[in-house]
Short mmCIF file of C-alpha atoms in Angstrom, two decimals:
data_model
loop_
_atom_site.label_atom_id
_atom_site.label_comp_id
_atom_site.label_asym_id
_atom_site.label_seq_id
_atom_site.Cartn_x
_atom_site.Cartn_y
_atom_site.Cartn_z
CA UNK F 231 57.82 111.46 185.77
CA UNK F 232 60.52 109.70 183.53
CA UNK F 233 58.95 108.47 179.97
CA UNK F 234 59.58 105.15 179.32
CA UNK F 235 60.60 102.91 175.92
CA UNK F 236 59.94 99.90 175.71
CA UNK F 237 62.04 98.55 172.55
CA UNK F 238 62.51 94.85 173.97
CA UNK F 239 62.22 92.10 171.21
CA UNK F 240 63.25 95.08 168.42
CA UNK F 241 66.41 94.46 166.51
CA UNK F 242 69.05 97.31 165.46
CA UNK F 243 68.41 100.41 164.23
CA UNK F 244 64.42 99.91 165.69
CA UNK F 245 65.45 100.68 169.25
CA UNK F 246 67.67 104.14 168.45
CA UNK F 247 64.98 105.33 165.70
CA UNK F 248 62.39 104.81 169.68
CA UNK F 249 64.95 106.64 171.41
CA UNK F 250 65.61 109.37 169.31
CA UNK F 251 61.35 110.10 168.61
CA UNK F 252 61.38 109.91 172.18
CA UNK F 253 63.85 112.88 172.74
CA UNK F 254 62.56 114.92 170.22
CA UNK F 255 58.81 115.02 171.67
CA UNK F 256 61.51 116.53 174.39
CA UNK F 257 58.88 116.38 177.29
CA UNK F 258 60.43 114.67 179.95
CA UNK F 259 64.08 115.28 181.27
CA UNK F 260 64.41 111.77 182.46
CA UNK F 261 63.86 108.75 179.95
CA UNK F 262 64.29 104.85 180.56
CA UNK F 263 65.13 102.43 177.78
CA UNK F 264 64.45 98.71 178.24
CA UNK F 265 66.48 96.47 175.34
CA UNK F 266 67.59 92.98 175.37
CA UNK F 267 70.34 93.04 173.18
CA UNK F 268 74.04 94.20 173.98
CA UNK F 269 73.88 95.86 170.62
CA UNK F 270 70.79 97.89 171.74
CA UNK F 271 72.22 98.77 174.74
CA UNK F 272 75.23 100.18 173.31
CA UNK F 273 73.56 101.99 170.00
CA UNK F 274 71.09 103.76 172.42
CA UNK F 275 73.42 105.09 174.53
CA UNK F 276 75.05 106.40 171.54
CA UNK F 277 72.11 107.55 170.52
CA UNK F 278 71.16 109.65 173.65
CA UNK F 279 74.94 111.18 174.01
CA UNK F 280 74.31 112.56 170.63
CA UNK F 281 71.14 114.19 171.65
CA UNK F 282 73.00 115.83 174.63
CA UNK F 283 71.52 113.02 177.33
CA UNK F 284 73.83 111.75 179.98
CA UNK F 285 73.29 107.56 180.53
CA UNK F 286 72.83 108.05 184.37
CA UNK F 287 72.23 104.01 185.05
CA UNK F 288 72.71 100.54 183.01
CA UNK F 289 71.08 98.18 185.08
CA UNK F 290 70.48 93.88 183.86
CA UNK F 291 66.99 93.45 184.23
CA UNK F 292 65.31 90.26 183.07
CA UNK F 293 66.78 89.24 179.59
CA UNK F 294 67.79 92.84 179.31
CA UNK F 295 68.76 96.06 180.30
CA UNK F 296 67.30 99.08 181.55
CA UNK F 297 68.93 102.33 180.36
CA UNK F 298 67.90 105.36 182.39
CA UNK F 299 69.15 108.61 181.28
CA UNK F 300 69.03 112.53 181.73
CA UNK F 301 68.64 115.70 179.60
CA UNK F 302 71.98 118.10 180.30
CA UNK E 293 90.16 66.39 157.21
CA UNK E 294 88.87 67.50 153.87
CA UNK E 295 89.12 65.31 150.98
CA UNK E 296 92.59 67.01 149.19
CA UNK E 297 95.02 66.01 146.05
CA UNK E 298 98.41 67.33 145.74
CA UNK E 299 97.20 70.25 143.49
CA UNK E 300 94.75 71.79 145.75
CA UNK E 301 97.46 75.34 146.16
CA UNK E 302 94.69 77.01 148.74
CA UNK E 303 92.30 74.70 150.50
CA UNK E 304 89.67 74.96 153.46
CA UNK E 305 92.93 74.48 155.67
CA UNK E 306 93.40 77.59 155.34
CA UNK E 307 90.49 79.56 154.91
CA UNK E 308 91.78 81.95 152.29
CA UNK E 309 89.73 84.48 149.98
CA UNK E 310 88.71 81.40 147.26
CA UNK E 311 90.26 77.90 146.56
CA UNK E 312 93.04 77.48 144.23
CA UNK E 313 93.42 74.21 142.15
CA UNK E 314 96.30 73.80 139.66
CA UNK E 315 95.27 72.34 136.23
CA UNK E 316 99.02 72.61 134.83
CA UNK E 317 102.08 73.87 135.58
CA UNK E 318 100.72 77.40 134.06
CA UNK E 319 97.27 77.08 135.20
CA UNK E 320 94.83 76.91 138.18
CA UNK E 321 91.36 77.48 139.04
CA UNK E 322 90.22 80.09 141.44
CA UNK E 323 86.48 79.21 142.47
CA UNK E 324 84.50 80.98 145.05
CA UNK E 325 80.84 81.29 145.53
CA UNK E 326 78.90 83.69 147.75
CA UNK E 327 75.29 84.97 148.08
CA UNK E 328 73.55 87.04 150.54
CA UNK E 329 69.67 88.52 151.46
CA UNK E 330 69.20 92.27 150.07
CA UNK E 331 70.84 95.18 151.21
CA UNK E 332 69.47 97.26 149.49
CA UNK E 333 65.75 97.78 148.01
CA UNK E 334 66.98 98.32 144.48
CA UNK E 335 66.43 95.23 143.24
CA UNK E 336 68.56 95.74 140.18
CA UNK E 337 71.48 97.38 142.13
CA UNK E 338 71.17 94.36 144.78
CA UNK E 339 72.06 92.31 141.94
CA UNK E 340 74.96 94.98 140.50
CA UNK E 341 76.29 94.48 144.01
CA UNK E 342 75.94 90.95 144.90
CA UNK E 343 78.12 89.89 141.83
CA UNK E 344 80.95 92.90 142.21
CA UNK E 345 80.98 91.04 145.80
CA UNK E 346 81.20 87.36 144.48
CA UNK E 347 83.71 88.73 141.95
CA UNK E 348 85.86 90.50 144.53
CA UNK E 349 87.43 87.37 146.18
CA UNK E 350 89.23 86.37 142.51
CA UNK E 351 90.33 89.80 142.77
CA UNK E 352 91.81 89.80 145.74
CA UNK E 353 93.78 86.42 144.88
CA UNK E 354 94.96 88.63 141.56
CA UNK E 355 93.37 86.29 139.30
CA UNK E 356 90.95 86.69 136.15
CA UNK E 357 87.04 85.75 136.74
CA UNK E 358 85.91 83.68 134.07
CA UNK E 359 82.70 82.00 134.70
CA UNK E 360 79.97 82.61 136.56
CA UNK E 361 76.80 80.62 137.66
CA UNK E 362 73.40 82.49 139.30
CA UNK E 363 71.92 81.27 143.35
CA UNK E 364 68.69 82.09 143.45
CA UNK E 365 66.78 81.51 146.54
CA UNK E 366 63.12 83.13 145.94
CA UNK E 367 59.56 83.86 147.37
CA UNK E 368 57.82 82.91 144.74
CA UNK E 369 54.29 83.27 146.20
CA UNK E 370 54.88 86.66 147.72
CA UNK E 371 57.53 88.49 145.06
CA UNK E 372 56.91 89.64 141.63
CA UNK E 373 58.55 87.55 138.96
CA UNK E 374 59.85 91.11 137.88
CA UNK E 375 61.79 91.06 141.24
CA UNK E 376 63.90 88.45 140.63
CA UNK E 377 64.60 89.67 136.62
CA UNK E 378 66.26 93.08 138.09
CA UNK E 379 68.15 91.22 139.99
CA UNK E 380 69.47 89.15 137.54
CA UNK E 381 69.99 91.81 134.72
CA UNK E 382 71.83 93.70 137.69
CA UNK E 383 74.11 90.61 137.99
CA UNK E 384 74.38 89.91 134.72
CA UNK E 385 75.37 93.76 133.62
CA UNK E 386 77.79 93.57 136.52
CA UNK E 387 79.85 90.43 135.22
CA UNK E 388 79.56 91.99 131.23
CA UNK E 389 81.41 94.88 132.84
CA UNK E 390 83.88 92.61 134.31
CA UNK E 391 84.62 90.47 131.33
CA UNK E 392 82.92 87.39 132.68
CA UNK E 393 80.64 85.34 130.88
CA UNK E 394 77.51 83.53 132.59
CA UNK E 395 77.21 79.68 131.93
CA UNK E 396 74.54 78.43 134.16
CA UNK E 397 72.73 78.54 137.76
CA UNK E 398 70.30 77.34 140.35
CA UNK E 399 66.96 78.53 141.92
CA UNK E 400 65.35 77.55 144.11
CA UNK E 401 61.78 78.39 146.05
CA UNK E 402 62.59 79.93 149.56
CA UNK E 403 60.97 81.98 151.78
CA UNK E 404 63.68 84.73 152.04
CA UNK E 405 64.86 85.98 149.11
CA UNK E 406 68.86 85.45 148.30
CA UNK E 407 70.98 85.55 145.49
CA UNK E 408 75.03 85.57 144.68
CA UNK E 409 76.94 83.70 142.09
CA UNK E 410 79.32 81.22 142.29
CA UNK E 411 82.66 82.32 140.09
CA UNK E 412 85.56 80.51 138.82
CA UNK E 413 88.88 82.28 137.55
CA UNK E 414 92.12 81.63 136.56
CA UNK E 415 95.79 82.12 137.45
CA UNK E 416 99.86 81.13 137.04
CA UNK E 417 100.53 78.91 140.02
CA UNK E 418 103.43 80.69 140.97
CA UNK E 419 101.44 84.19 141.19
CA UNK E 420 98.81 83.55 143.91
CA UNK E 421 98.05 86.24 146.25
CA UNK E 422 97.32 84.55 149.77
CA UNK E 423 96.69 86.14 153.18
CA UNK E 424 99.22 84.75 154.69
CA UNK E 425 101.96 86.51 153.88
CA UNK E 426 102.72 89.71 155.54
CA UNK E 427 105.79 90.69 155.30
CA UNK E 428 108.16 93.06 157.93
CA UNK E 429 108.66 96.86 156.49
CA UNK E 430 105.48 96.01 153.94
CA UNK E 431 102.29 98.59 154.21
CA UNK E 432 99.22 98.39 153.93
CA UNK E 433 96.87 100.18 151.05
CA UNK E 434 93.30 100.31 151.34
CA UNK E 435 91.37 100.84 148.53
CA UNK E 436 87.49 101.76 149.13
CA UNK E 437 86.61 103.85 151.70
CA UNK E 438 84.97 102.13 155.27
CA UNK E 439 81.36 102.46 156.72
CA UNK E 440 79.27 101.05 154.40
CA UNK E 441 77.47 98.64 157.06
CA UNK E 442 76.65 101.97 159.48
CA UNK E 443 75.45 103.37 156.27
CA UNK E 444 73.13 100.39 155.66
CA UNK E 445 71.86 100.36 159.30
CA UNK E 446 70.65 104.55 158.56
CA UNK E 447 69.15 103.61 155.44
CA UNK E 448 67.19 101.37 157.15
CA UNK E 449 66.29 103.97 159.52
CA UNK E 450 65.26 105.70 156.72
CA UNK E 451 68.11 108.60 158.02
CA UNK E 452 70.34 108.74 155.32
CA UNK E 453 69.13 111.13 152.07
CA UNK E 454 69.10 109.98 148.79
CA UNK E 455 72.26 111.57 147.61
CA UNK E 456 74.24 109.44 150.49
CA UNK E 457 72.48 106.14 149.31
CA UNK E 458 73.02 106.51 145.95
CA UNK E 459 76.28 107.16 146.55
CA UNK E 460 77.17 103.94 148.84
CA UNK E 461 74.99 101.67 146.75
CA UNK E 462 77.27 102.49 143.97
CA UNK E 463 80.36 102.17 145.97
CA UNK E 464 79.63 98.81 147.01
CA UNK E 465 78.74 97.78 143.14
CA UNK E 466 82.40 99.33 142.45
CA UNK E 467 84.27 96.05 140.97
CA UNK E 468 87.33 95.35 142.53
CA UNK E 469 89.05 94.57 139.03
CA UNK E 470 91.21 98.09 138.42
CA UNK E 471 92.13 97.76 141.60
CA UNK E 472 93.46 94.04 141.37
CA UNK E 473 94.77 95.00 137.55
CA UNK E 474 96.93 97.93 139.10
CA UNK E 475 98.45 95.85 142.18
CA UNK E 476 100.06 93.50 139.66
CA UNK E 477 102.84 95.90 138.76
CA UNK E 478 104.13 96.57 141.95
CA UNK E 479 105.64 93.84 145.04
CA UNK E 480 102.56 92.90 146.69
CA UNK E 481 102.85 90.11 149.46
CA UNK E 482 99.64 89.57 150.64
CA UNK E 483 96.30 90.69 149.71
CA UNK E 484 92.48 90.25 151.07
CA UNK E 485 89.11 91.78 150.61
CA UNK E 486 86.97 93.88 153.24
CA UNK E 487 83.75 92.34 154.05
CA UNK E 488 81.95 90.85 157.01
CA UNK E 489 84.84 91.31 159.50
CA UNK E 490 85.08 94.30 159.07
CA UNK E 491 88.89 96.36 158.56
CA UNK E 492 90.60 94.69 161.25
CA UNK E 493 88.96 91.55 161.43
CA UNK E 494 90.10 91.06 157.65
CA UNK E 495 93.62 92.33 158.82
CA UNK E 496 93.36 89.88 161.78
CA UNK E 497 93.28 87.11 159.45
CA UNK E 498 96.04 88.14 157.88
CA UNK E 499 98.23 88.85 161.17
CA UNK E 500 97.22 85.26 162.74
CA UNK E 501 99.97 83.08 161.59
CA UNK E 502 102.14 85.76 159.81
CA UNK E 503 104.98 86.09 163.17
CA UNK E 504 104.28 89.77 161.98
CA UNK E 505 102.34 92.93 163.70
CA UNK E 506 100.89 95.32 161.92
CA UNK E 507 100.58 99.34 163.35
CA UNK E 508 97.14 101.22 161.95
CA UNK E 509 97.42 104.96 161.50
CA UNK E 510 93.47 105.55 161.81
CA UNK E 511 92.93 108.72 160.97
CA UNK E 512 95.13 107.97 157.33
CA UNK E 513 92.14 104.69 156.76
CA UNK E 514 89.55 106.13 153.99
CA UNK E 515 85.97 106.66 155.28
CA UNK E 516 82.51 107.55 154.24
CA UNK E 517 82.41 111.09 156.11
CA UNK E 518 79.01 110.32 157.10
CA UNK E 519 79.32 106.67 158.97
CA UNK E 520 80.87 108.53 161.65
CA UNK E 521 78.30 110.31 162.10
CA UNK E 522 75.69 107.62 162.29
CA UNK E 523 78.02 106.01 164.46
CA UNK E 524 77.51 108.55 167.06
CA UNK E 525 74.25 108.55 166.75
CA UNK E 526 73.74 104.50 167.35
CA UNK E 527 73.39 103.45 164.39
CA UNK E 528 76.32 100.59 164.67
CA UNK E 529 74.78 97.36 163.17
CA UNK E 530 75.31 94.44 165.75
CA UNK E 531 77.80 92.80 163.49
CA UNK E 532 80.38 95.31 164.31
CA UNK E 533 80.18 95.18 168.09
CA UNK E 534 80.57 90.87 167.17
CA UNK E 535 83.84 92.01 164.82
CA UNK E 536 85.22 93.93 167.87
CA UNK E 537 84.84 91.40 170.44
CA UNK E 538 86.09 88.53 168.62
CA UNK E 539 89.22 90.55 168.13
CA UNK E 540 89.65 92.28 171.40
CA UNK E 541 92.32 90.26 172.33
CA UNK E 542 95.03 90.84 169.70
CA UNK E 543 93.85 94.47 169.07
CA UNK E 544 95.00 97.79 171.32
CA UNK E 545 93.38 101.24 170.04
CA UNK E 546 94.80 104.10 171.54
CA UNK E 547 92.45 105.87 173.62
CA UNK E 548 93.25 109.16 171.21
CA UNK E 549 91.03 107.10 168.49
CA UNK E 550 87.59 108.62 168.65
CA UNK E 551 85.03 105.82 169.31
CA UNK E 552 83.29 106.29 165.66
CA UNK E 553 85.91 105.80 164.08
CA UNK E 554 86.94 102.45 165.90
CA UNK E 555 83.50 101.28 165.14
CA UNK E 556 83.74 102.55 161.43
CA UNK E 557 87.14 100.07 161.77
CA UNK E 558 84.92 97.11 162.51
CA UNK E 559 82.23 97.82 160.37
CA UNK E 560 81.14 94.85 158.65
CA UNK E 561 81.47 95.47 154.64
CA UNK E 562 79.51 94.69 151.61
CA UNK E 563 81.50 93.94 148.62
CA UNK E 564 84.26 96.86 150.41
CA UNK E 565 87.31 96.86 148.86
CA UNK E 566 91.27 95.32 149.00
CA UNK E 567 93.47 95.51 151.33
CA UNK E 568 97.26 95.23 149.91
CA UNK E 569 100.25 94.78 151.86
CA UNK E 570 102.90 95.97 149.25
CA UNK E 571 106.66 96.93 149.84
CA UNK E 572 107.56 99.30 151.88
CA UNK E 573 109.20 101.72 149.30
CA UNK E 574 106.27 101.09 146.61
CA UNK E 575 103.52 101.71 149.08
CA UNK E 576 102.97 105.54 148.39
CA UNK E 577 103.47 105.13 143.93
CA UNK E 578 100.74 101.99 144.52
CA UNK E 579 98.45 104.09 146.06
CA UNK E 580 98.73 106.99 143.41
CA UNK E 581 98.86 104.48 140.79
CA UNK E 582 95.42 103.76 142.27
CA UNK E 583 94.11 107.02 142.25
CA UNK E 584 95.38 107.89 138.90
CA UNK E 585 93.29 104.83 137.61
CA UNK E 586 90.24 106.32 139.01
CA UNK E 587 90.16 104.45 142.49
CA UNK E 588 90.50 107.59 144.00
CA UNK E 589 89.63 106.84 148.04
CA UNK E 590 92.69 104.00 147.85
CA UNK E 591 95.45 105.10 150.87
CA UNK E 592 98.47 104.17 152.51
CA UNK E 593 96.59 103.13 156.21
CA UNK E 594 99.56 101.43 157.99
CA UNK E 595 102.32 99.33 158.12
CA UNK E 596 103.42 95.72 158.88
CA UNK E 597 106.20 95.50 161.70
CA UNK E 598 108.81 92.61 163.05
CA UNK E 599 107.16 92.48 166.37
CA UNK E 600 106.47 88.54 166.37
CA UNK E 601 103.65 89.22 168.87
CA UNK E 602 100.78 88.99 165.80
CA UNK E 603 99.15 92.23 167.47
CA UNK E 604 97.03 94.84 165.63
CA UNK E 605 98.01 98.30 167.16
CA UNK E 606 95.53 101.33 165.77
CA UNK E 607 97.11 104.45 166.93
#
């Protein structure tokens, strides 16, 4: 079961700071982002490369994007 | 067309750091005015910083700030009075410190809270410092480290420790006036301040027009060791990824260039510091004139070439 964030409607650094308290409760492997901002998109993948999280899949959904990515 | 008189030097034609309007054959007025909502919670250093910032763009045109007049815009049914008094005693401290005296200002009731000053200063005619004029075999000095907008964005975050905060608030309050003082003695062609754009965006000003190209040795540009770090962490405020794209198309960045460090490159500033294209030959005694007079991140970061292309290369 992938954990999911919901950080749509958040402006920079809000998104990352859901991503990162995400990771560290480090209980699922798989975690999907939703954002609606390009600037989102980008600073969370950041954000979960730093952790040592692979983005597996940027897809546009609705006004947004939906990050989905991997521990290892 | 803007209303103009044959002694407007520097105009809204051409965008420039501040307008220039000669009074007599030895004199003109530099006038500039900026103001902006906190960026940081100290109210009194907001203030420190807002008027090194307003100051910075006489600076960078090597003239002498003056005058200065307070923009207020205030919350007055949600803010302490107090607020707004740190602010101002930051401000006014700042300007004491820069030799500037303050002769008036406006306030008004708003629901965000700004503030900025508007600043007049003077000059010789005949020793403007524009953008525009970047010249083949010049380099290109830098004189306050970059990253102070990733920095911002972690502080936010409540990420970055108190040490690191103190530290960039009181970078960005640094005035730009030793800087400016120490440029005069050596053959400067062109000189701008870092802000909004971020590094290159400023430098892309300066390249549009110039039939020059400019070549960025990256890992020579000073930077706060820790932006990087919050760069790879996300923590890239959305202005920079706006810098980047509007400048994609007269910008290449070798692949080499770790992807912090581009993003420190188009970091958008507050109150950052100038960038000086200065001859060739004088470009290494400017900078250690620079650091000798206690501006001690300022560096040689690249160099202006004859390529008529007006391309930024950052290798």
């Amino acid at each position: 079961m992938a954990a999911t964030v919901d950080a749509r409607g958040l402006s920079c650094p809000q998104p990352v700071i859901m991503t990162l308290d995400e990771i560290k409760k480090g209980k699922d492997k798989e975690i999907i982002v939703l954002v609606d901002t390009d600037t989102s998109k980008e600073n969370v993948s950041r954000a979960a490369e730093s952790q040592g999280f692979r983005i597996n899949d940027v897809t546009a959904e609705g006004e947004g994007y939906r990050i989905t990515m991997t521990k290892g | 067309m803007f209303p103009t008189d044959e002694n407007v030097l520097i105009g809204l034609d051409r965008a420039d750091d501040a307008g220039v309007y000669r009074i007599t054959d030895d004199i003109a007025l530099i006038q500039t005015v900026d103001f902006f909502t906190p960026i940081v919670d100290d109210p009194y250093w907001f203030g420190q910083i807002a008027a090194a910032n307003a100051l910075s763009d006489v600076y960078a045109m090597s003239g002498i700030p003056k005058t200065a007049m307070n923009l207020v815009a205030f919350p007055a049914e949600e803010m302490e009075l107090t607020v707004l008094r740190q602010i101002i005693q930051g401000g006014i401290d700042k300007i004491r410190e820069a030799g500037v005296v303050l002769i008036g200002g406006h306030s008004i009731v708003d629901k965000e809270l700004k503030y900025g000053l508007s600043v007049t200063g003077i000059i010789h005619p005949a020793k403007v410092l524009a953008k525009k004029n970047l010249r083949p075999g010049d380099s290109l000095v830098l004189t306050k480290p970059l990253g102070t907008g990733i920095i911002n964005t972690a502080i936010k975050a409540g990420l970055a420790s108190a040490e690191l905060t103190d530290r960039v608030t009181r970078l960005m309050a640094e005035l730009n006036r030793d800087a400016a003082r120490i440029m005069e003695n050596f053959d400067v062609g062109a000189c701008t301040d870092v802000t909004g754009f971020g590094l290159l965006g400023h430098l892309a000003e300066m390249v549009c027009g110039s039939g020059t190209s400019v070549r960025i040795e990256s890992a020579k540009v000073p930077v706060i060791a820790e932006a990087l770090e919050f760069a790879n962490m996300g923590f890239v405020p959305a202005g920079a990824y706006k810098n980047k794209e509007f400048r994609e198309k007269m910008t290449a960045c070798a692949e080499t260039v770790p992807r912090s460090l581009q993003d420190v490159l188009v970091d958008p500033q507050t109150s950052g510091g100038l960038l000086i294209s200065v001859g060739g030959s004088q470009a290494a005694s400017l900078a250690c004139a620079l650091q000798a007079g206690g501006i001690v991140d300022a560096a040689v970061i690249g160099e202006v070439t004859a390529d008529p292309a007006e391309k930024i290369s950052v290798v």
